[in-house]
Short mmCIF file of C-alpha atoms in Angstrom, two decimals:
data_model
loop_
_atom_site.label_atom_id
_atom_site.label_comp_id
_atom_site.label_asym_id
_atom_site.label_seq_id
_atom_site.Cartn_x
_atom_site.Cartn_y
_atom_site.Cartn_z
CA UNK A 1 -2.65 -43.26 -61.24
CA UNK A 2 -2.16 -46.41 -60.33
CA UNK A 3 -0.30 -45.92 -57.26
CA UNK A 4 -3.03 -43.33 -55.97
CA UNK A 5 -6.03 -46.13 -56.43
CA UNK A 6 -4.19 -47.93 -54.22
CA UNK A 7 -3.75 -45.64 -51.59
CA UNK A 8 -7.15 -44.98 -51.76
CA UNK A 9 -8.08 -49.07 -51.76
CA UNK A 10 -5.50 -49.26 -48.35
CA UNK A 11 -7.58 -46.56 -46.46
CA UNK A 12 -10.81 -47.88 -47.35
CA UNK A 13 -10.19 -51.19 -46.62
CA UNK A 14 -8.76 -50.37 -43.53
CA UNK A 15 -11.33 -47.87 -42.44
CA UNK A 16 -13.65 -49.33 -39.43
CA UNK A 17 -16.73 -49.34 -41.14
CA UNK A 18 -15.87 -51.20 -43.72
CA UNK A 19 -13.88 -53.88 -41.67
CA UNK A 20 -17.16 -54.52 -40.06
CA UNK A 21 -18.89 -54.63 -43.27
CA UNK A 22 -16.11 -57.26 -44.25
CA UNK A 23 -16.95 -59.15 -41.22
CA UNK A 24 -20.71 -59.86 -41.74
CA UNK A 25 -21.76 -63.01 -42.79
CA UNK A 26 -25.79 -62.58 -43.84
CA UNK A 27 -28.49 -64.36 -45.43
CA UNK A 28 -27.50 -67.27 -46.83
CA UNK A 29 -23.55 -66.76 -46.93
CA UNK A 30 -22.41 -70.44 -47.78
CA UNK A 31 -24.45 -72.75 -50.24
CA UNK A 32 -25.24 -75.79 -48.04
CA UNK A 33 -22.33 -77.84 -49.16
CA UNK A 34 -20.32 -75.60 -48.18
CA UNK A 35 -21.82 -75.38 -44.82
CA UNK A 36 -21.84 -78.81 -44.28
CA UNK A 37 -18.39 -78.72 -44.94
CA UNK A 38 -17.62 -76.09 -42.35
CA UNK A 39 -19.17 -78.33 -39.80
CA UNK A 40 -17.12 -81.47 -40.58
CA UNK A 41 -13.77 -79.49 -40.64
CA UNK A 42 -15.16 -77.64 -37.48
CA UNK A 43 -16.24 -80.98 -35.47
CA UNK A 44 -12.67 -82.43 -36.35
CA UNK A 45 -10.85 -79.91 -34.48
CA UNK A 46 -11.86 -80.83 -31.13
CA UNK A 47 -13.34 -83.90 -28.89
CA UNK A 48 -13.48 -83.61 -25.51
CA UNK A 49 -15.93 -80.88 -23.39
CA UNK A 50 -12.76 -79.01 -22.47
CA UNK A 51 -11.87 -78.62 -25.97
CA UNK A 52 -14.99 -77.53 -26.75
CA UNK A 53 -15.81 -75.25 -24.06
CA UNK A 54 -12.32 -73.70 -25.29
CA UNK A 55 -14.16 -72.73 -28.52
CA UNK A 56 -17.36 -71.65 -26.80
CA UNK A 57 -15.68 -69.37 -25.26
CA UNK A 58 -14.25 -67.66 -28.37
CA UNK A 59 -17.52 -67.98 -29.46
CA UNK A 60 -19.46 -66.37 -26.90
CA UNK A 61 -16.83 -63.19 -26.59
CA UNK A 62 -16.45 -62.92 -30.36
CA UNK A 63 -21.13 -61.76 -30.16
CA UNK A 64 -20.60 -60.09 -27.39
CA UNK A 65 -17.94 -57.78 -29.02
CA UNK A 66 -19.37 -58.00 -32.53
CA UNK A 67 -22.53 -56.63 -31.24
CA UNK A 68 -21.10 -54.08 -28.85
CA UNK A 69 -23.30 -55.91 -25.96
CA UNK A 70 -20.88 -54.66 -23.26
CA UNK A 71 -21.27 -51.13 -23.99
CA UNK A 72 -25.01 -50.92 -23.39
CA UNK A 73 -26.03 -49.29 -20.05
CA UNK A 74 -25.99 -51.36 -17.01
CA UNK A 75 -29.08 -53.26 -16.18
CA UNK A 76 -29.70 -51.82 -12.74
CA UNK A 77 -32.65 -48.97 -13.83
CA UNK A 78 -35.74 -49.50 -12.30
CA UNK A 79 -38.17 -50.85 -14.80
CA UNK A 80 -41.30 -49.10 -14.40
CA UNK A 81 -43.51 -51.39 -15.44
CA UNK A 82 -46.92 -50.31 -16.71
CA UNK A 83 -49.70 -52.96 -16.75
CA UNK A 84 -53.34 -53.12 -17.45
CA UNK A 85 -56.47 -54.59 -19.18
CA UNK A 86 -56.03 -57.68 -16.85
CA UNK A 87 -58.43 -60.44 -18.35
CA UNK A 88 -59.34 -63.63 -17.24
CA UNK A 89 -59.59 -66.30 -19.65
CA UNK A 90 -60.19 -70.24 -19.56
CA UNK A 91 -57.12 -71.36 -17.75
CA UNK A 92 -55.23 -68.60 -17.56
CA UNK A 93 -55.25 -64.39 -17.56
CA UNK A 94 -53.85 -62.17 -20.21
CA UNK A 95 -52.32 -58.19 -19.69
CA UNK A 96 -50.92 -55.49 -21.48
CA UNK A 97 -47.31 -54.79 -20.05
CA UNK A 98 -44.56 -52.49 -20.80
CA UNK A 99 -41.16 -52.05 -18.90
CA UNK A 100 -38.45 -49.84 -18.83
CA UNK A 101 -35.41 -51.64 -20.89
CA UNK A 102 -33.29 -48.26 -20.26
CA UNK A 103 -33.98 -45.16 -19.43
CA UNK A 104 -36.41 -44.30 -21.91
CA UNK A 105 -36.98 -46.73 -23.98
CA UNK A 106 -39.76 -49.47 -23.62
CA UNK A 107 -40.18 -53.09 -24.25
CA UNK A 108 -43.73 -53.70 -25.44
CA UNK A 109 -46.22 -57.13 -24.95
CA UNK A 110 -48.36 -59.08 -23.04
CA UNK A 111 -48.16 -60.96 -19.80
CA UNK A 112 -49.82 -64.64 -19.42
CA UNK A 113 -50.21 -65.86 -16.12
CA UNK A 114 -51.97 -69.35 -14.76
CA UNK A 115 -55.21 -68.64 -13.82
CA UNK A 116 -54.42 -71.03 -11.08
CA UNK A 117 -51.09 -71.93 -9.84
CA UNK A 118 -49.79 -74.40 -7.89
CA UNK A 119 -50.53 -73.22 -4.46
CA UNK A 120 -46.84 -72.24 -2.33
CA UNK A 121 -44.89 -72.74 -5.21
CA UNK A 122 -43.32 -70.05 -7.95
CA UNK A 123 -43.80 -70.70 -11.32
CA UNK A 124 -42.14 -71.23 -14.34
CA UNK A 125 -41.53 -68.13 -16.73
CA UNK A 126 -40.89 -68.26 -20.54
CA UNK A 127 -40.08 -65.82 -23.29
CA UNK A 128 -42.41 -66.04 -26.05
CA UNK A 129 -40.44 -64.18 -29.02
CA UNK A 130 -41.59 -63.52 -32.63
CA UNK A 131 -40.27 -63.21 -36.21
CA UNK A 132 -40.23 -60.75 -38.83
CA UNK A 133 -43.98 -59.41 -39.12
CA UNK A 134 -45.77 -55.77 -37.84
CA UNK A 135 -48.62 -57.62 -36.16
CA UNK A 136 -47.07 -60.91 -35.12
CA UNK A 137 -47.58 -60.67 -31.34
CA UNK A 138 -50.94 -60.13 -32.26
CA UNK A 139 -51.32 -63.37 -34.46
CA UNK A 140 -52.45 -66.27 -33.85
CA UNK A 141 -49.60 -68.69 -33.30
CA UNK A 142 -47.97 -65.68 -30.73
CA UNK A 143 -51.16 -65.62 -28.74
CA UNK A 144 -51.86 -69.55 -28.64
CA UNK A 145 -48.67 -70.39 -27.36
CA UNK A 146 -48.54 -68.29 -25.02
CA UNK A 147 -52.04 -68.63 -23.48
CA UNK A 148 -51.08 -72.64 -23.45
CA UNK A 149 -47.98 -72.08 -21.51
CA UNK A 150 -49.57 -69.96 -19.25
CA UNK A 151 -52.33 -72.86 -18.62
CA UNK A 152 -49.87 -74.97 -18.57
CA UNK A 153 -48.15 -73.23 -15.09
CA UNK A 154 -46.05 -70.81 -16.72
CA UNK A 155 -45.96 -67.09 -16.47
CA UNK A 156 -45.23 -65.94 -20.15
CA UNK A 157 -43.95 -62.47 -21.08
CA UNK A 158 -44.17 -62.20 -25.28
CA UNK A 159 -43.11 -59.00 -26.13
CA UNK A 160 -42.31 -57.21 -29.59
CA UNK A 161 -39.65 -57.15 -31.85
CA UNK A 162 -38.38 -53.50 -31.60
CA UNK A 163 -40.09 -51.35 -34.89
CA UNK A 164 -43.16 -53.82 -34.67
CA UNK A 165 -46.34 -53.83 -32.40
CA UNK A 166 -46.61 -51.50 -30.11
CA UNK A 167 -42.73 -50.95 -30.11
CA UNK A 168 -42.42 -48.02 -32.51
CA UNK A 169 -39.72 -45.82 -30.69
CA UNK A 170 -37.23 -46.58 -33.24
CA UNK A 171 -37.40 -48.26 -36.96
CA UNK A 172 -36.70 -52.82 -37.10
CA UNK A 173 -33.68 -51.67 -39.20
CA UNK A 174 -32.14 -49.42 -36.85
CA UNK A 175 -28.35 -50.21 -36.72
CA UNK A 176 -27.91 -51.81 -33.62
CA UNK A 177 -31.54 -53.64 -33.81
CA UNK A 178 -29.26 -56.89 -32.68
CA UNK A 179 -27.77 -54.83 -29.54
CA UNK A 180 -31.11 -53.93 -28.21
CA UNK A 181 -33.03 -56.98 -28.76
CA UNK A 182 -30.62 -58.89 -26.98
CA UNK A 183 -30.23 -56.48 -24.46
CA UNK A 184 -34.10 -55.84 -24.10
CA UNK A 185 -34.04 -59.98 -23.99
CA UNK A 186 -32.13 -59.74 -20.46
CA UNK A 187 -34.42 -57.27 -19.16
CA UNK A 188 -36.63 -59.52 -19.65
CA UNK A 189 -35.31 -62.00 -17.81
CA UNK A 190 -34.37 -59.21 -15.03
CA UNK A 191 -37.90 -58.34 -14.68
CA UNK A 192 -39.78 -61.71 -14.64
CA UNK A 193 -37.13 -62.90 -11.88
CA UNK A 194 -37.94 -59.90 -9.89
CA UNK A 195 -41.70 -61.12 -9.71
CA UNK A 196 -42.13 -63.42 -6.32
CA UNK A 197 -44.39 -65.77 -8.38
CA UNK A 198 -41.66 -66.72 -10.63
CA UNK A 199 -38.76 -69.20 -9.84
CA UNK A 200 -35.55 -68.24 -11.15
CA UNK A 201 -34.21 -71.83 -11.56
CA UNK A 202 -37.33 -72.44 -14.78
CA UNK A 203 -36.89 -70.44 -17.28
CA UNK A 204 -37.24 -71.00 -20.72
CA UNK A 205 -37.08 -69.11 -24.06
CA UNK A 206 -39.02 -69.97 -27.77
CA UNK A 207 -39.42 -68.12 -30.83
CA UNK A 208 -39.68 -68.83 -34.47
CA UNK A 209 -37.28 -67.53 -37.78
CA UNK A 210 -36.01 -64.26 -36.28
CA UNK A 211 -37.32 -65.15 -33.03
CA UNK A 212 -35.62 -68.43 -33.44
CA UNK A 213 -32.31 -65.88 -33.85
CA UNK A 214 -33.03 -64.24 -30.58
CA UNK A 215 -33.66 -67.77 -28.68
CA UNK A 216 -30.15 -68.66 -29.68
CA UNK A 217 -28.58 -65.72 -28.99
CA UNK A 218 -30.21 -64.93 -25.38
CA UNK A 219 -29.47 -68.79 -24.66
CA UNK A 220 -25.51 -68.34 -25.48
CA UNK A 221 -25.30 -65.27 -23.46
CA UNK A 222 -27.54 -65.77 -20.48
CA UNK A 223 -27.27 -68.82 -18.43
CA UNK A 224 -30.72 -67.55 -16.62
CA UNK A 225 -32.13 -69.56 -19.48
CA UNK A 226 -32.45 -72.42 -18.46
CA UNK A 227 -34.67 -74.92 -21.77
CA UNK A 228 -34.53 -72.98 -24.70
CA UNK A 229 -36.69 -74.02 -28.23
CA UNK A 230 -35.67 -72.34 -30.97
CA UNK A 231 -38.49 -73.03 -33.90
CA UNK A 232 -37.12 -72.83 -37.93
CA UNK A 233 -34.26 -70.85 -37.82
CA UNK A 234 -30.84 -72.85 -36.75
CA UNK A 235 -29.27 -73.47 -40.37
CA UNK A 236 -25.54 -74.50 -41.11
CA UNK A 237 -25.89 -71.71 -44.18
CA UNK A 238 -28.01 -69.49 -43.18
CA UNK A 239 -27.30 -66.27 -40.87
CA UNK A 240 -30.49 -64.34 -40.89
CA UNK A 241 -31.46 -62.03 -43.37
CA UNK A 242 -32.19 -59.07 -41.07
CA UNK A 243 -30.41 -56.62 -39.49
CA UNK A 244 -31.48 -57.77 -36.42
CA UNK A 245 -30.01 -61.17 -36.96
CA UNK A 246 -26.92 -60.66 -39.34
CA UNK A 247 -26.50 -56.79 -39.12
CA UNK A 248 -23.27 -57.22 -36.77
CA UNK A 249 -20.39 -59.14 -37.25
CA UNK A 250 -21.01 -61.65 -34.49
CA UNK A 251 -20.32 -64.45 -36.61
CA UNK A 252 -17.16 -63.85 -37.79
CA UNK A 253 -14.38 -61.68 -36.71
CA UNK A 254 -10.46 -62.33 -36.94
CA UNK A 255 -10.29 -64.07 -33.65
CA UNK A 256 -13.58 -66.80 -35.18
CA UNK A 257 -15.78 -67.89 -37.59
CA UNK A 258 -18.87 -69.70 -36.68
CA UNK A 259 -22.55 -70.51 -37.69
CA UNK A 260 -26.32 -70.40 -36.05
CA UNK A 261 -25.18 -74.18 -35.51
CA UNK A 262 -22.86 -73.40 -33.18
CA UNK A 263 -24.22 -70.88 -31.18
CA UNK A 264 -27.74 -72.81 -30.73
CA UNK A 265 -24.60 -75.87 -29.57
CA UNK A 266 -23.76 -72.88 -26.40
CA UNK A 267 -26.96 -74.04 -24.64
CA UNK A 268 -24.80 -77.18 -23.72
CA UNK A 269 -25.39 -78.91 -21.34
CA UNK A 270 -29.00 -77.13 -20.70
CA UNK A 271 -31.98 -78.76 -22.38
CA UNK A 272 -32.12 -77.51 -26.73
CA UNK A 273 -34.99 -78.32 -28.89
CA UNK A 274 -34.39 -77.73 -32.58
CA UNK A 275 -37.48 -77.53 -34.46
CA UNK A 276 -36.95 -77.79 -37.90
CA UNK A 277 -39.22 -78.31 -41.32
CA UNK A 278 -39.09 -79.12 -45.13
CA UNK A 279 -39.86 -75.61 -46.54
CA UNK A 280 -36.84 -73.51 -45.33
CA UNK A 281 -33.19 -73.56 -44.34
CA UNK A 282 -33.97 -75.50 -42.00
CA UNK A 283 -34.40 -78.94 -44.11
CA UNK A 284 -31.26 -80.68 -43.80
CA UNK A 285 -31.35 -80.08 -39.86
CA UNK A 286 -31.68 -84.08 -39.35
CA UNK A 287 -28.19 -84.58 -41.36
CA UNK A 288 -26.28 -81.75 -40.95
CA UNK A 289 -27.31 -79.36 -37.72
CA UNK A 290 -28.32 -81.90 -35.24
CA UNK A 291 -25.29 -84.05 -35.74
CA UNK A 292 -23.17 -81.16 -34.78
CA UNK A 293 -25.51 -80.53 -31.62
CA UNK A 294 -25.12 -84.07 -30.95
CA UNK A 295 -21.51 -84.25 -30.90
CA UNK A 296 -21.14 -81.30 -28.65
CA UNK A 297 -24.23 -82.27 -25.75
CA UNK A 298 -22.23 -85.87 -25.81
CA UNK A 299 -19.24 -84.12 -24.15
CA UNK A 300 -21.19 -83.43 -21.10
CA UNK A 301 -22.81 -87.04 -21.19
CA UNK A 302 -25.94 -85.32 -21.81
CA UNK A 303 -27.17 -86.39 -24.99
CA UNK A 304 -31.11 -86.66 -23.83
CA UNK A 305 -31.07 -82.87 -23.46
CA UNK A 306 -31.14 -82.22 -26.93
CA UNK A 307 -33.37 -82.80 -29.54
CA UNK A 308 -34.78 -82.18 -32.86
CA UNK A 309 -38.29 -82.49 -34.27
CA UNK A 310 -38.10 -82.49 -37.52
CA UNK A 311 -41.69 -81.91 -39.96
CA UNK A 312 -40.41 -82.54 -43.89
CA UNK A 313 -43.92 -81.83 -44.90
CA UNK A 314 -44.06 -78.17 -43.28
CA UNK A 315 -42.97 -74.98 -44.36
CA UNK A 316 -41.89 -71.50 -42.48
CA UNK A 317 -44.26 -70.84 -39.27
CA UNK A 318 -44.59 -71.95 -35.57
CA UNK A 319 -48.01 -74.00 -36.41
CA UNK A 320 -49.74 -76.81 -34.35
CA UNK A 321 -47.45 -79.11 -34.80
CA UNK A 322 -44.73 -77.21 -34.07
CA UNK A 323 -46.21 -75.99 -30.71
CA UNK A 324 -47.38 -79.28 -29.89
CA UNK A 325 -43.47 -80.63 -30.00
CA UNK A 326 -42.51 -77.55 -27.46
CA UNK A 327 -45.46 -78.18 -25.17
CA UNK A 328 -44.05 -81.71 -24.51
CA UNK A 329 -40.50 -80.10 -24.20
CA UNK A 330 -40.86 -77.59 -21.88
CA UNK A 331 -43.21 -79.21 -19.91
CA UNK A 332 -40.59 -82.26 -19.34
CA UNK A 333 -37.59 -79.91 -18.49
CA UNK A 334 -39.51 -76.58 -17.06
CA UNK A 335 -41.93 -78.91 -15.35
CA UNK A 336 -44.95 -77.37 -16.58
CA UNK A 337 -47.95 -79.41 -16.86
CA UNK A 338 -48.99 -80.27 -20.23
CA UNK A 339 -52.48 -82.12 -18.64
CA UNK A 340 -53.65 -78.96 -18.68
CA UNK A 341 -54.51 -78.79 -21.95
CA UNK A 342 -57.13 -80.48 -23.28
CA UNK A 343 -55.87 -83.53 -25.59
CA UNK A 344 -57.25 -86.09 -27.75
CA UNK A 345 -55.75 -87.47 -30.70
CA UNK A 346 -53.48 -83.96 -30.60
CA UNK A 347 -53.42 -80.69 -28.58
CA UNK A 348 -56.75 -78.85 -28.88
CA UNK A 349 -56.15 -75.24 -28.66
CA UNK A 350 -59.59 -74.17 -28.61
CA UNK A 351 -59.52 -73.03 -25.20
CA UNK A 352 -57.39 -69.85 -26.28
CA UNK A 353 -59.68 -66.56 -26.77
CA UNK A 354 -57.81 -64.76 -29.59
CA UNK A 355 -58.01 -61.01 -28.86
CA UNK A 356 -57.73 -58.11 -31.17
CA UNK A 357 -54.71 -55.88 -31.90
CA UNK A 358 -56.40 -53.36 -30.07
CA UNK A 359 -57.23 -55.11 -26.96
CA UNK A 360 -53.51 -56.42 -26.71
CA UNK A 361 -51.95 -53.05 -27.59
CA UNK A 362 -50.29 -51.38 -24.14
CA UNK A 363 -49.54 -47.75 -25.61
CA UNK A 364 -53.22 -46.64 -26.37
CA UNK A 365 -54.97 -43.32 -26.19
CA UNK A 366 -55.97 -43.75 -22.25
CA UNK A 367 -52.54 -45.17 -21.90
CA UNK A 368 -50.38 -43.09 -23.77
CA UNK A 369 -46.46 -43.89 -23.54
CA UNK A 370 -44.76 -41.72 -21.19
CA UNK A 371 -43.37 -38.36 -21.35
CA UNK A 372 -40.17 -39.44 -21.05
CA UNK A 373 -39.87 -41.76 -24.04
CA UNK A 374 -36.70 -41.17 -26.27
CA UNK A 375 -38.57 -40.86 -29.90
CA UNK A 376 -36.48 -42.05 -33.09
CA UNK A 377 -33.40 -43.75 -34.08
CA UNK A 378 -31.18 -40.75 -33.89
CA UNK A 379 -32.31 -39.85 -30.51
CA UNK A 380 -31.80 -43.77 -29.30
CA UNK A 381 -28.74 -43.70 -30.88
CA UNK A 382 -27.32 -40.62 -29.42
CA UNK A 383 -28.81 -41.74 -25.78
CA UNK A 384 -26.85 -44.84 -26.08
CA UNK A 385 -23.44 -43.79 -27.96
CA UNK A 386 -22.24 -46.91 -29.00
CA UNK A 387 -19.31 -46.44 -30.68
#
């Protein structure tokens, strides 16, 4: 009897499904002394940028395999972009916008242009990213941001988490959530380079808790990005708790193991802002995370490039403060121009015309989504056949 439980422990253990099961690290997979003790034996095993570039690498090629990134279709589809409801507002103009991330499938949001650019020059472009939430490019914090970058100087495409908003072709928990987002993140990027008001050397990327996850992860992966601002998420012990964040073993394999830390460290030597509070994972950022950061932006002499804001008496969110801290950053290092925006004492937002779900939805009755559009998780999944 024995003998056959063990058989039947060998073939288990061995089967793929649960070696990638093995190889997820999620939610909060170390206490934080442990963490903190990863990153001191981690630091000590290199010094110089060549030795750490050496572990970037590994890095970098142990998310791209864990999340299968290199077997998504090519990015060379035309994007089909479908825009409308074109509104000006006090500084800048707001759309509804949808492109074509692959044949079939759509990436959902809003556009937020200057409502007057610099004459004969191209203009900055940012991806405005949210967290876990059905309305959240909707809310509040998604639409002031984004209208203040766009007064600012910067064209701003915010666009949904997949399963939120108007993105509905497929459920937030599909398996390979982490695939597409990051994939849908480059199209992004493709498609706001391919606009002649945009200039491909200023582009930066923000978003808070799980859209803190996706800033990290397009940052690592993408050196389009050029300032990237990653608000509560980058934690020594915590992975995400989603499977959009954590669902796919691109944290540890048997080639690495590594943290958010680390990969927020692969923007090196391009301009990082960690914004970090008291209320979440997030709290010991000052003593533990940034250290790290430190240590690694030092090997390319560039230790002015990163940075950390960090609010002890704020919890969980992307709130005033928060956006005031990125507002300063990205208009040092994308060379936006934070004047703009009226200022006394602190930032005041006012300006910014918050608009309804409705008005900011793209797929609508009079602008239905197209014919084409694969519908579910099975028939995503089948298009897509990643194995």
């Amino acid at each position: 009897m024995k003998r056959l439980f063990g058989f039947f422990l060998l073939f288990w253990i061995s089967h793929p499904l649960f070696a990638q099961e093995n190889m997820l690290c999620q939610g909060a997979f170390w206490t934080e002394d442990e963490a903190a003790i990863f990153m001191n034996q981690t630091a000590s095993t290199w010094t110089t940028q060549v030795d750490w570039e050496n572990r970037a690498a590994v890095i970098r090629n142990g998310i791209i395999q864990g999340m299968k990134l290199e077997q998504m279709p090519p990015r060379t589809s035309p994007f089909n972009p479908v825009i409308h409801s074109t509104r000006e507002m006090d500084g800048y103009i707001v759309e509804n916008i949808a492109i074509e991330s692959f044949p079939g499938f759509f990436i959902t949001g809003n556009l937020y242009r200057p409502l007057n650019p610099a004459p004969f020059q191209k203009s900055p472009a940012i991806l405005s990213v949210h967290g876990h939430g059905p309305d959240l490019r909707f809310g509040e914090s998604m639409q002031t941001r984004s209208a203040a970058f766009a007064r600012m100087g910067a064209v701003v495409f915010a666009y949904d988490m997949i399963g939120y908003g108007d993105s509905k072709q497929v459920d937030h928990k599909i398996p390979i959530a982490l695939t597409i987002q990051t994939y849908n993140s480059q199209r992004v990027i493709d498609y706001l380079i391919s606009r002649p008001d945009v200039d491909p050397e200023r582009i930066g990327v923000t978003g808070e808790s799980g859209g803190g996850t996706q800033t990290i992860l397009i940052t690592a992966l993408d050196s389009r990005i050029k300032v990237s601002a990653p608000v509560v998420m980058v934690s020594a012990y915590f992975f995400g708790g989603c499977t959009c964040e954590s669902g796919m073993p691109i944290h540890k394999s048997e080639d690495h193991q590594t943290n958010n830390v680390e990969i927020a460290a692969l923007a090196a030597p391009r301009p990082l802002l960690l914004v970090s509070d008291g209320g979440d994972w997030t709290k010991n950022t000052p003593r533990i995370e940034f250290p790290y950061v430190e240590k690694v932006y030092a090997t390319y002499a560039a230790a002015s490039r990163a940075d950390n804001v960090h609010l002890p008496g704020e919890r969980h969110d992307y709130g005033k403060n928060k956006r005031a801290a990125v507002y300063n950053f990205f208009g040092h290092y994308l060379g936006l121009n934070a004047g703009r925006l009226p200022y006394q004492d602190a930032f005041d937002e006012s300006f910014v015309t918050l608009l309804s779900a409705d008005e900011l939805r793209v797929f609508t009755e009079k602008n239905p989504i197209p014919d084409r559009a694969l519908k579910g998780d099975e028939e995503v999944m089948q298009f897509l056949n990643i194995k």
